Amino acid sequence: MTVFVSSDFDHHEQVIFGSHRESGLRCIVGIHSTVRGPALGGCRMWDYPSEAEALRDVLRLSRGMTYKAAVAGLPYGGGKAVIIGNPRTKKTGALLRAFGKFIDSLGGRYITAEDVGTTVADMDILRKETRFARGFSDGSGNPSPATAYGVFTAIRTAVEHKLGRRDLTGIKVAVQGIGNVGLTLCQYLAEAGAELFVTDVQPEAVDEVVRSFGATAITTDEIYAVDADVFAPCALGAVINDHTIEQLRASIVAGAANNQLSEARHGEELWRRGILYAPDYVANAGGVIDVANEESGFSQKKVLKIVEGIGPTLKQIFVRADTDKTPTCVVADRLAEERLSQGHGAMIAA
Ligand code: NAD
């Protein structure tokens, strides 16, 4: 297995493997950058088919967190952790406590939080072993509502830029994935008067949105081809690819999913086709903004006000993309890299 030369590695500062025989813990922490502050990023627990897959995932996600925190203007770097194993069958209190001790041994260079396969209740357990966890039940809790609000803000900004409309009344939005983020996003959109088209692999999730918000149910295969203004991917990564891009009828792509572009060239292809892409890590930064502000003790209302900053940031990216005739995904990367090159020095005492 090659690591240092792989494109996912991208100059990670540190990659640490951890294990604990008694609890069965096997984990990898990727610390991509601490230039702007301690590396902040969730812990994903997943039944990876191989260690190579787990390593690839942690590297990709950790690098993404560096860019996400930098563009969001947070005094944090980027990191991520993966625990190898099925969370439904392998996650025990002992395993979580062993993981907490492992995180603590890193001395604050990495701060963990909830992600796929881990919960707010898990963070409460980690807290018993380390100061370097965030997102507790008596703190910022589940970051999904803040993420949904950020995506809603991103959609409003993109609609205004692309369609010249300041309100969402009658704007058609195709939402893929009605999970934690997708459901709250649908609620915001419905309240704003948008017309919803929704899909999920779980029919009951779709039924709820159809019932509550008058959404139209769409099959998972047909969601890309819906005659909508906005396509909002809120389920999986790599959904913008050679196969789906041909089907897209929306003129805006803005959603919560991480790593929406299968490859960077798909961002360029969206641009070439005149489809405005709100770069994923800019649009979905609400959750990390929420977690990063936990220690400040801000109210949810104040955090959502900060999350609204995603709007002006995106606007800046859209305008620069137009001016420089450059895809939005490239402009967002440049913005992040500019902020990283400036460093920050504002190390937060964790
Ligand atoms: P979730 O697991 O609660 O919801 C995902 C939903 O997508 C589920 O209902 C699932 O059934 C559905 N789904 C899975 N495969 C599908 C398919 N092929 N077609 C349609 N639906 C499908 O996850 P979430 O917390 O809502 O997050 C959604 C996405 O946003 C994920 O990619 C996540 O990584 C990303 N994200 C989430 C947050 C957050 O705060 N939760 C923050 C940043 C990014």
Tab-separated table of C-alpha atoms and ligand atoms in Angstrom:
chain	number	residue	atom	x	y	z
A	1	MET	CA	0.000	0.000	0.000
A	2	THR	CA	1.488	3.370	-0.956
A	3	VAL	CA	0.567	6.318	1.229
A	4	PHE	CA	2.889	9.303	0.855
A	5	VAL	CA	2.515	9.491	-2.911
A	6	SER	CA	-1.248	8.934	-3.076
A	7	SER	CA	-3.307	11.974	-4.081
A	8	ASP	CA	-5.493	11.520	-0.987
A	9	PHE	CA	-2.457	11.874	1.289
A	10	ASP	CA	-1.802	15.437	0.142
A	11	HIS	CA	0.827	16.309	2.757
A	12	HIS	CA	-1.056	15.159	5.848
A	13	GLU	CA	0.840	16.290	8.931
A	14	GLN	CA	0.158	13.038	10.736
A	15	VAL	CA	-1.695	9.764	10.292
A	16	ILE	CA	-2.008	7.726	13.461
A	17	PHE	CA	-3.228	4.146	13.797
A	18	GLY	CA	-4.721	3.076	17.125
A	19	SER	CA	-5.794	-0.270	18.527
A	20	HIS	CA	-6.962	-1.746	21.808
A	21	ARG	CA	-6.995	-5.500	22.131
A	22	GLU	CA	-9.650	-5.865	24.858
A	23	SER	CA	-12.319	-3.668	23.265
A	24	GLY	CA	-11.472	-4.551	19.660
A	25	LEU	CA	-10.807	-0.909	18.769
A	26	ARG	CA	-9.101	-0.358	15.431
A	27	CYS	CA	-9.007	3.262	14.350
A	28	ILE	CA	-7.120	5.716	12.178
A	29	VAL	CA	-6.833	9.444	12.787
A	30	GLY	CA	-5.798	11.729	9.947
A	31	ILE	CA	-4.477	15.163	10.868
A	32	HIS	CA	-4.247	17.009	7.597
A	33	SER	CA	-3.430	20.483	8.836
A	34	THR	CA	-3.088	22.363	12.102
A	35	VAL	CA	-1.949	25.570	10.389
A	36	ARG	CA	-5.099	27.452	11.424
A	37	GLY	CA	-5.643	25.644	14.730
A	38	PRO	CA	-6.239	22.166	16.147
A	39	ALA	CA	-7.562	19.682	13.597
A	40	LEU	CA	-11.340	19.395	14.045
A	41	GLY	CA	-13.444	16.711	12.395
A	42	GLY	CA	-15.904	13.951	13.154
A	43	CYS	CA	-15.338	10.296	13.937
A	44	ARG	CA	-16.902	7.914	11.426
A	45	MET	CA	-17.567	4.300	12.411
A	46	TRP	CA	-18.057	2.067	9.399
A	47	ASP	CA	-17.681	-1.549	8.396
A	48	TYR	CA	-14.956	-0.844	5.847
A	49	PRO	CA	-14.301	-3.755	3.467
A	50	SER	CA	-10.539	-3.274	3.903
A	51	GLU	CA	-8.010	-1.267	5.884
A	52	ALA	CA	-6.973	0.432	2.652
A	53	GLU	CA	-10.565	1.690	2.210
A	54	ALA	CA	-10.614	3.010	5.775
A	55	LEU	CA	-7.313	4.791	5.250
A	56	ARG	CA	-8.464	6.293	1.968
A	57	ASP	CA	-11.665	7.539	3.581
A	58	VAL	CA	-9.952	9.142	6.563
A	59	LEU	CA	-7.396	10.895	4.344
A	60	ARG	CA	-10.027	12.227	1.955
A	61	LEU	CA	-12.324	13.400	4.737
A	62	SER	CA	-9.576	14.916	6.841
A	63	ARG	CA	-8.220	16.967	3.940
A	64	GLY	CA	-11.795	18.115	3.230
A	65	MET	CA	-12.127	19.344	6.809
A	66	THR	CA	-9.058	21.587	6.396
A	67	TYR	CA	-10.679	23.271	3.420
A	68	LYS	CA	-14.101	23.428	5.070
A	69	ALA	CA	-12.806	25.084	8.260
A	70	ALA	CA	-10.574	27.498	6.317
A	71	VAL	CA	-13.353	28.721	4.013
A	72	ALA	CA	-15.745	28.998	6.963
A	73	GLY	CA	-13.139	31.230	8.632
A	74	LEU	CA	-12.831	28.974	11.683
A	75	PRO	CA	-9.646	28.943	13.774
A	76	TYR	CA	-9.332	25.185	13.305
A	77	GLY	CA	-7.461	22.836	11.052
A	78	GLY	CA	-8.696	19.672	9.420
A	79	GLY	CA	-8.743	16.143	10.758
A	80	LYS	CA	-10.933	13.100	10.866
A	81	ALA	CA	-11.072	9.719	12.587
A	82	VAL	CA	-12.422	6.392	11.418
A	83	ILE	CA	-13.200	3.411	13.598
A	84	ILE	CA	-13.266	0.162	11.633
A	85	GLY	CA	-16.347	-1.946	12.416
A	86	ASN	CA	-20.103	-2.075	12.156
A	87	PRO	CA	-21.451	0.491	14.636
A	88	ARG	CA	-24.595	-1.585	15.191
A	89	THR	CA	-22.727	-4.664	16.362
A	90	LYS	CA	-19.224	-3.565	17.377
A	91	LYS	CA	-19.755	-0.255	19.174
A	92	THR	CA	-19.504	-0.744	22.930
A	93	GLY	CA	-18.866	1.559	25.863
A	94	ALA	CA	-15.444	-0.059	26.281
A	95	LEU	CA	-14.541	0.591	22.656
A	96	LEU	CA	-15.623	4.229	22.892
A	97	ARG	CA	-13.664	4.749	26.096
A	98	ALA	CA	-10.569	3.202	24.522
A	99	PHE	CA	-11.051	5.534	21.563
A	100	GLY	CA	-11.433	8.489	23.948
A	101	LYS	CA	-8.118	7.597	25.635
A	102	PHE	CA	-6.470	7.345	22.241
A	103	ILE	CA	-7.745	10.796	21.216
A	104	ASP	CA	-6.554	12.172	24.543
A	105	SER	CA	-3.059	10.804	23.905
A	106	LEU	CA	-2.819	13.134	20.878
A	107	GLY	CA	-2.761	16.077	23.284
A	108	GLY	CA	-5.334	18.237	21.491
A	109	ARG	CA	-3.838	18.186	17.998
A	110	TYR	CA	-7.079	16.489	16.945
A	111	ILE	CA	-10.586	17.218	18.285
A	112	THR	CA	-13.291	14.700	17.500
A	113	ALA	CA	-17.063	14.969	17.060
A	114	GLU	CA	-20.051	13.017	15.792
A	115	ASP	CA	-20.158	11.649	12.244
A	116	VAL	CA	-21.733	8.738	10.367
A	117	GLY	CA	-21.976	5.790	12.785
A	118	THR	CA	-21.405	7.845	15.932
A	119	THR	CA	-23.891	9.825	17.999
A	120	VAL	CA	-24.195	12.655	20.489
A	121	ALA	CA	-24.536	9.979	23.227
A	122	ASP	CA	-21.182	8.535	22.085
A	123	MET	CA	-19.572	11.973	22.488
A	124	ASP	CA	-20.879	12.062	26.049
A	125	ILE	CA	-18.980	8.795	26.691
A	126	LEU	CA	-15.794	10.078	25.013
A	127	ARG	CA	-15.911	13.150	27.246
A	128	LYS	CA	-15.213	10.902	30.244
A	129	GLU	CA	-11.793	10.142	28.764
A	130	THR	CA	-10.779	13.285	26.930
A	131	ARG	CA	-11.236	17.040	26.729
A	132	PHE	CA	-10.791	16.796	22.982
A	133	ALA	CA	-14.327	15.851	21.926
A	134	ARG	CA	-17.229	18.116	20.980
A	135	GLY	CA	-20.960	17.942	20.334
A	136	PHE	CA	-22.406	16.845	23.696
A	137	SER	CA	-26.033	16.373	24.665
A	138	ASP	CA	-25.795	19.373	27.011
A	139	GLY	CA	-23.840	21.386	24.443
A	140	SER	CA	-24.204	21.884	20.698
A	141	GLY	CA	-25.630	18.349	20.302
A	142	ASN	CA	-26.566	17.079	16.858
A	143	PRO	CA	-24.966	19.327	14.202
A	144	SER	CA	-27.483	18.359	11.479
A	145	PRO	CA	-29.973	21.233	12.016
A	146	ALA	CA	-27.148	23.765	11.621
A	147	THR	CA	-25.924	21.922	8.525
A	148	ALA	CA	-29.452	22.016	7.070
A	149	TYR	CA	-29.717	25.732	7.747
A	150	GLY	CA	-26.378	26.300	6.023
A	151	VAL	CA	-27.518	24.347	2.968
A	152	PHE	CA	-30.774	26.317	2.933
A	153	THR	CA	-28.709	29.530	3.021
A	154	ALA	CA	-26.551	28.173	0.177
A	155	ILE	CA	-29.634	27.409	-1.934
A	156	ARG	CA	-31.034	30.894	-1.368
A	157	THR	CA	-27.707	32.468	-2.335
A	158	ALA	CA	-27.373	30.311	-5.456
A	159	VAL	CA	-30.971	31.009	-6.531
A	160	GLU	CA	-30.411	34.723	-6.166
A	161	HIS	CA	-27.156	34.591	-8.139
A	162	LYS	CA	-28.299	32.260	-10.894
A	163	LEU	CA	-31.996	32.994	-11.213
A	164	GLY	CA	-32.117	36.561	-9.898
A	165	ARG	CA	-34.802	35.600	-7.377
A	166	ARG	CA	-34.614	36.768	-3.769
A	167	ASP	CA	-37.311	34.414	-2.546
A	168	LEU	CA	-37.892	30.714	-3.048
A	169	THR	CA	-41.628	30.788	-3.724
A	170	GLY	CA	-42.342	28.244	-6.438
A	171	ILE	CA	-38.661	27.323	-6.847
A	172	LYS	CA	-38.459	23.588	-7.532
A	173	VAL	CA	-35.929	21.675	-5.435
A	174	ALA	CA	-35.062	17.984	-5.881
A	175	VAL	CA	-33.753	16.637	-2.577
A	176	GLN	CA	-31.823	13.351	-2.610
A	177	GLY	CA	-31.750	11.787	0.871
A	178	ILE	CA	-34.263	12.584	3.599
A	179	GLY	CA	-32.067	11.864	6.604
A	180	ASN	CA	-31.026	14.116	9.467
A	181	VAL	CA	-30.067	16.993	7.207
A	182	GLY	CA	-32.478	16.379	4.318
A	183	LEU	CA	-35.588	16.383	6.492
A	184	THR	CA	-34.799	19.697	8.198
A	185	LEU	CA	-33.772	21.179	4.869
A	186	CYS	CA	-37.164	20.187	3.416
A	187	GLN	CA	-38.837	21.931	6.322
A	188	TYR	CA	-36.929	25.192	5.678
A	189	LEU	CA	-37.622	24.957	1.949
A	190	ALA	CA	-41.330	24.244	2.401
A	191	GLU	CA	-41.661	27.179	4.809
A	192	ALA	CA	-40.010	29.372	2.184
A	193	GLY	CA	-42.557	28.291	-0.431
A	194	ALA	CA	-40.367	25.973	-2.509
A	195	GLU	CA	-41.866	23.022	-4.367
A	196	LEU	CA	-40.239	19.764	-3.248
A	197	PHE	CA	-39.336	16.594	-5.152
A	198	VAL	CA	-37.825	14.004	-2.863
A	199	THR	CA	-36.229	10.575	-2.874
A	200	ASP	CA	-34.702	8.158	-0.390
A	201	VAL	CA	-33.965	4.440	-0.270
A	202	GLN	CA	-36.195	4.327	2.803
A	203	PRO	CA	-39.829	4.801	1.671
A	204	GLU	CA	-41.007	5.893	5.130
A	205	ALA	CA	-38.624	8.869	5.049
A	206	VAL	CA	-40.154	9.950	1.736
A	207	ASP	CA	-43.714	9.386	2.986
A	208	GLU	CA	-43.124	11.740	5.888
A	209	VAL	CA	-42.073	14.620	3.631
A	210	VAL	CA	-44.897	13.942	1.199
A	211	ARG	CA	-47.357	14.019	4.090
A	212	SER	CA	-45.907	16.988	5.972
A	213	PHE	CA	-44.852	19.281	3.143
A	214	GLY	CA	-46.807	18.155	0.090
A	215	ALA	CA	-43.601	16.956	-1.619
A	216	THR	CA	-43.673	14.796	-4.737
A	217	ALA	CA	-42.048	11.357	-4.317
A	218	ILE	CA	-39.483	10.412	-6.983
A	219	THR	CA	-37.613	7.129	-7.453
A	220	THR	CA	-33.923	7.092	-6.586
A	221	ASP	CA	-32.955	6.670	-10.244
A	222	GLU	CA	-35.146	9.479	-11.534
A	223	ILE	CA	-34.176	12.209	-9.081
A	224	TYR	CA	-31.373	13.582	-11.295
A	225	ALA	CA	-33.697	14.120	-14.261
A	226	VAL	CA	-36.415	15.989	-12.369
A	227	ASP	CA	-37.268	19.263	-14.066
A	228	ALA	CA	-36.178	21.248	-11.013
A	229	ASP	CA	-34.296	24.511	-10.474
A	230	VAL	CA	-32.072	23.035	-7.766
A	231	PHE	CA	-30.646	19.570	-7.208
A	232	ALA	CA	-29.780	19.109	-3.521
A	233	PRO	CA	-27.678	15.968	-2.855
A	234	CYS	CA	-28.093	15.092	0.837
A	235	ALA	CA	-27.301	11.370	0.829
A	236	LEU	CA	-24.067	10.122	-0.693
A	237	GLY	CA	-20.812	11.348	-2.182
A	238	ALA	CA	-19.760	11.035	-5.850
A	239	VAL	CA	-23.320	11.590	-7.118
A	240	ILE	CA	-22.115	14.111	-9.718
A	241	ASN	CA	-20.456	11.788	-12.208
A	242	ASP	CA	-20.353	10.949	-15.929
A	243	HIS	CA	-23.631	9.064	-15.705
A	244	THR	CA	-25.696	11.581	-13.689
A	245	ILE	CA	-24.392	14.817	-15.170
A	246	GLU	CA	-26.022	13.928	-18.488
A	247	GLN	CA	-29.397	13.648	-16.760
A	248	LEU	CA	-29.306	16.825	-14.662
A	249	ARG	CA	-31.910	19.408	-15.619
A	250	ALA	CA	-31.431	21.693	-12.634
A	251	SER	CA	-29.377	24.831	-13.133
A	252	ILE	CA	-28.080	24.753	-9.542
A	253	VAL	CA	-26.448	21.982	-7.472
A	254	ALA	CA	-26.369	22.756	-3.744
A	255	GLY	CA	-26.608	20.133	-1.026
A	256	ALA	CA	-25.191	18.644	2.155
A	257	ALA	CA	-23.367	15.521	0.977
A	258	ASN	CA	-19.591	15.483	1.302
A	259	ASN	CA	-17.475	14.938	-1.820
A	260	GLN	CA	-20.373	15.325	-4.263
A	261	LEU	CA	-18.079	15.470	-7.284
A	262	SER	CA	-16.913	12.041	-8.339
A	263	GLU	CA	-13.773	13.701	-9.734
A	264	ALA	CA	-12.647	17.343	-9.872
A	265	ARG	CA	-13.318	17.396	-13.617
A	266	HIS	CA	-17.035	16.968	-12.900
A	267	GLY	CA	-17.031	20.392	-11.245
A	268	GLU	CA	-15.540	21.776	-14.431
A	269	GLU	CA	-18.186	19.973	-16.482
A	270	LEU	CA	-20.995	21.514	-14.401
A	271	TRP	CA	-19.453	24.903	-15.035
A	272	ARG	CA	-19.150	24.244	-18.775
A	273	ARG	CA	-22.840	23.318	-18.870
A	274	GLY	CA	-23.870	26.494	-17.068
A	275	ILE	CA	-24.904	24.664	-13.889
A	276	LEU	CA	-24.029	26.688	-10.785
A	277	TYR	CA	-22.356	24.434	-8.218
A	278	ALA	CA	-22.241	25.507	-4.575
A	279	PRO	CA	-19.040	23.697	-3.490
A	280	ASP	CA	-20.045	21.010	-0.981
A	281	TYR	CA	-17.653	21.911	1.789
A	282	VAL	CA	-18.783	25.535	1.675
A	283	ALA	CA	-22.509	24.743	1.626
A	284	ASN	CA	-22.376	22.051	4.332
A	285	ALA	CA	-20.149	23.879	6.850
A	286	GLY	CA	-23.051	24.642	9.224
A	287	GLY	CA	-22.361	21.553	11.324
A	288	VAL	CA	-18.693	22.273	11.906
A	289	ILE	CA	-19.508	25.930	12.641
A	290	ASP	CA	-21.971	24.667	15.258
A	291	VAL	CA	-19.474	22.271	16.850
A	292	ALA	CA	-16.656	24.840	16.738
A	293	ASN	CA	-18.808	27.288	18.696
A	294	GLU	CA	-19.819	24.818	21.404
A	295	GLU	CA	-17.320	26.161	23.914
A	296	SER	CA	-18.520	29.726	23.404
A	297	GLY	CA	-21.856	28.658	24.889
A	298	PHE	CA	-23.729	30.523	22.165
A	299	SER	CA	-27.455	29.985	21.808
A	300	GLN	CA	-28.694	28.059	18.776
A	301	LYS	CA	-30.066	31.345	17.439
A	302	LYS	CA	-26.638	32.979	17.582
A	303	VAL	CA	-24.967	29.952	15.958
A	304	LEU	CA	-27.486	30.026	13.090
A	305	LYS	CA	-26.673	33.706	12.616
A	306	ILE	CA	-23.005	32.738	12.195
A	307	VAL	CA	-24.015	29.919	9.822
A	308	GLU	CA	-25.709	32.548	7.641
A	309	GLY	CA	-22.164	33.724	6.834
A	310	ILE	CA	-22.112	30.838	4.336
A	311	GLY	CA	-24.243	33.094	2.107
A	312	PRO	CA	-21.740	35.957	1.645
A	313	THR	CA	-18.863	33.463	1.333
A	314	LEU	CA	-20.655	31.657	-1.478
A	315	LYS	CA	-21.573	34.922	-3.147
A	316	GLN	CA	-17.888	35.872	-3.128
A	317	ILE	CA	-17.049	32.507	-4.746
A	318	PHE	CA	-19.776	32.864	-7.398
A	319	VAL	CA	-18.717	36.413	-8.316
A	320	ARG	CA	-15.045	35.462	-8.488
A	321	ALA	CA	-15.909	32.439	-10.627
A	322	ASP	CA	-17.789	34.689	-13.069
A	323	THR	CA	-15.026	37.285	-13.145
A	324	ASP	CA	-12.184	34.800	-13.565
A	325	LYS	CA	-14.242	32.466	-15.800
A	326	THR	CA	-13.256	29.637	-13.484
A	327	PRO	CA	-15.382	26.821	-12.011
A	328	THR	CA	-16.720	27.490	-8.526
A	329	CYS	CA	-15.018	24.382	-7.118
A	330	VAL	CA	-11.627	25.713	-8.238
A	331	VAL	CA	-12.349	29.175	-6.794
A	332	ALA	CA	-13.374	27.637	-3.442
A	333	ASP	CA	-10.143	25.606	-3.281
A	334	ARG	CA	-8.124	28.736	-4.039
A	335	LEU	CA	-9.916	30.679	-1.310
A	336	ALA	CA	-9.144	27.914	1.192
A	337	GLU	CA	-5.518	27.733	0.076
A	338	GLU	CA	-5.123	31.515	0.361
A	339	ARG	CA	-6.408	31.390	3.917
A	340	LEU	CA	-4.116	28.476	4.716
A	341	SER	CA	-1.103	30.262	3.291
A	342	GLN	CA	-1.861	33.197	5.582
A	343	GLY	CA	-1.877	30.775	8.530
A	344	HIS	CA	-3.768	32.070	11.483
A	345	GLY	CA	-1.896	31.524	14.677
A	346	ALA	CA	-5.140	31.626	16.660
A	347	MET	CA	-4.603	28.263	18.353
A	348	ILE	CA	-7.639	27.606	20.490
A	349	ALA	CA	-6.931	26.237	23.938
A	350	ALA	CA	-8.957	23.060	23.792
B	1	NAD	P1	-28.299	10.467	7.187
B	1	NAD	O1	-27.620	9.146	7.195
B	1	NAD	O2	-29.133	10.873	8.345
B	1	NAD	O3	-29.206	10.625	5.880
B	1	NAD	C1	-28.841	10.154	4.628
B	1	NAD	C2	-30.120	9.688	3.949
B	1	NAD	O4	-29.801	9.319	2.613
B	1	NAD	C3	-30.758	8.463	4.613
B	1	NAD	O5	-32.133	8.697	4.856
B	1	NAD	C4	-30.547	7.349	3.577
B	1	NAD	O6	-31.589	6.400	3.582
B	1	NAD	C5	-30.531	8.147	2.295
B	1	NAD	N1	-29.900	7.463	1.183
B	1	NAD	C6	-28.865	6.596	1.196
B	1	NAD	N2	-28.590	6.177	-0.055
B	1	NAD	C7	-29.456	6.811	-0.872
B	1	NAD	C8	-29.674	6.802	-2.269
B	1	NAD	N3	-28.945	6.049	-3.092
B	1	NAD	N4	-30.660	7.566	-2.791
B	1	NAD	C9	-31.432	8.328	-1.964
B	1	NAD	N5	-31.275	8.369	-0.626
B	1	NAD	C10	-30.297	7.617	-0.093
B	1	NAD	O7	-27.113	11.531	6.933
B	1	NAD	P2	-27.163	13.090	7.223
B	1	NAD	O8	-26.575	13.360	8.554
B	1	NAD	O9	-28.498	13.621	6.870
B	1	NAD	O10	-26.088	13.605	6.161
B	1	NAD	C11	-26.400	13.638	4.788
B	1	NAD	C12	-25.133	13.901	3.989
B	1	NAD	O11	-24.576	15.159	4.377
B	1	NAD	C13	-24.042	12.872	4.216
B	1	NAD	O12	-23.334	12.720	2.992
B	1	NAD	C14	-23.143	13.534	5.236
B	1	NAD	O13	-21.807	13.080	5.139
B	1	NAD	C15	-23.237	14.986	4.814
B	1	NAD	N6	-23.006	15.925	5.915
B	1	NAD	C16	-23.759	15.855	7.036
B	1	NAD	C17	-23.531	16.749	8.058
B	1	NAD	C18	-24.367	16.715	9.316
B	1	NAD	O14	-24.288	17.663	10.115
B	1	NAD	N7	-25.162	15.684	9.524
B	1	NAD	C19	-22.530	17.726	7.947
B	1	NAD	C20	-21.795	17.788	6.764
B	1	NAD	C21	-22.034	16.874	5.752
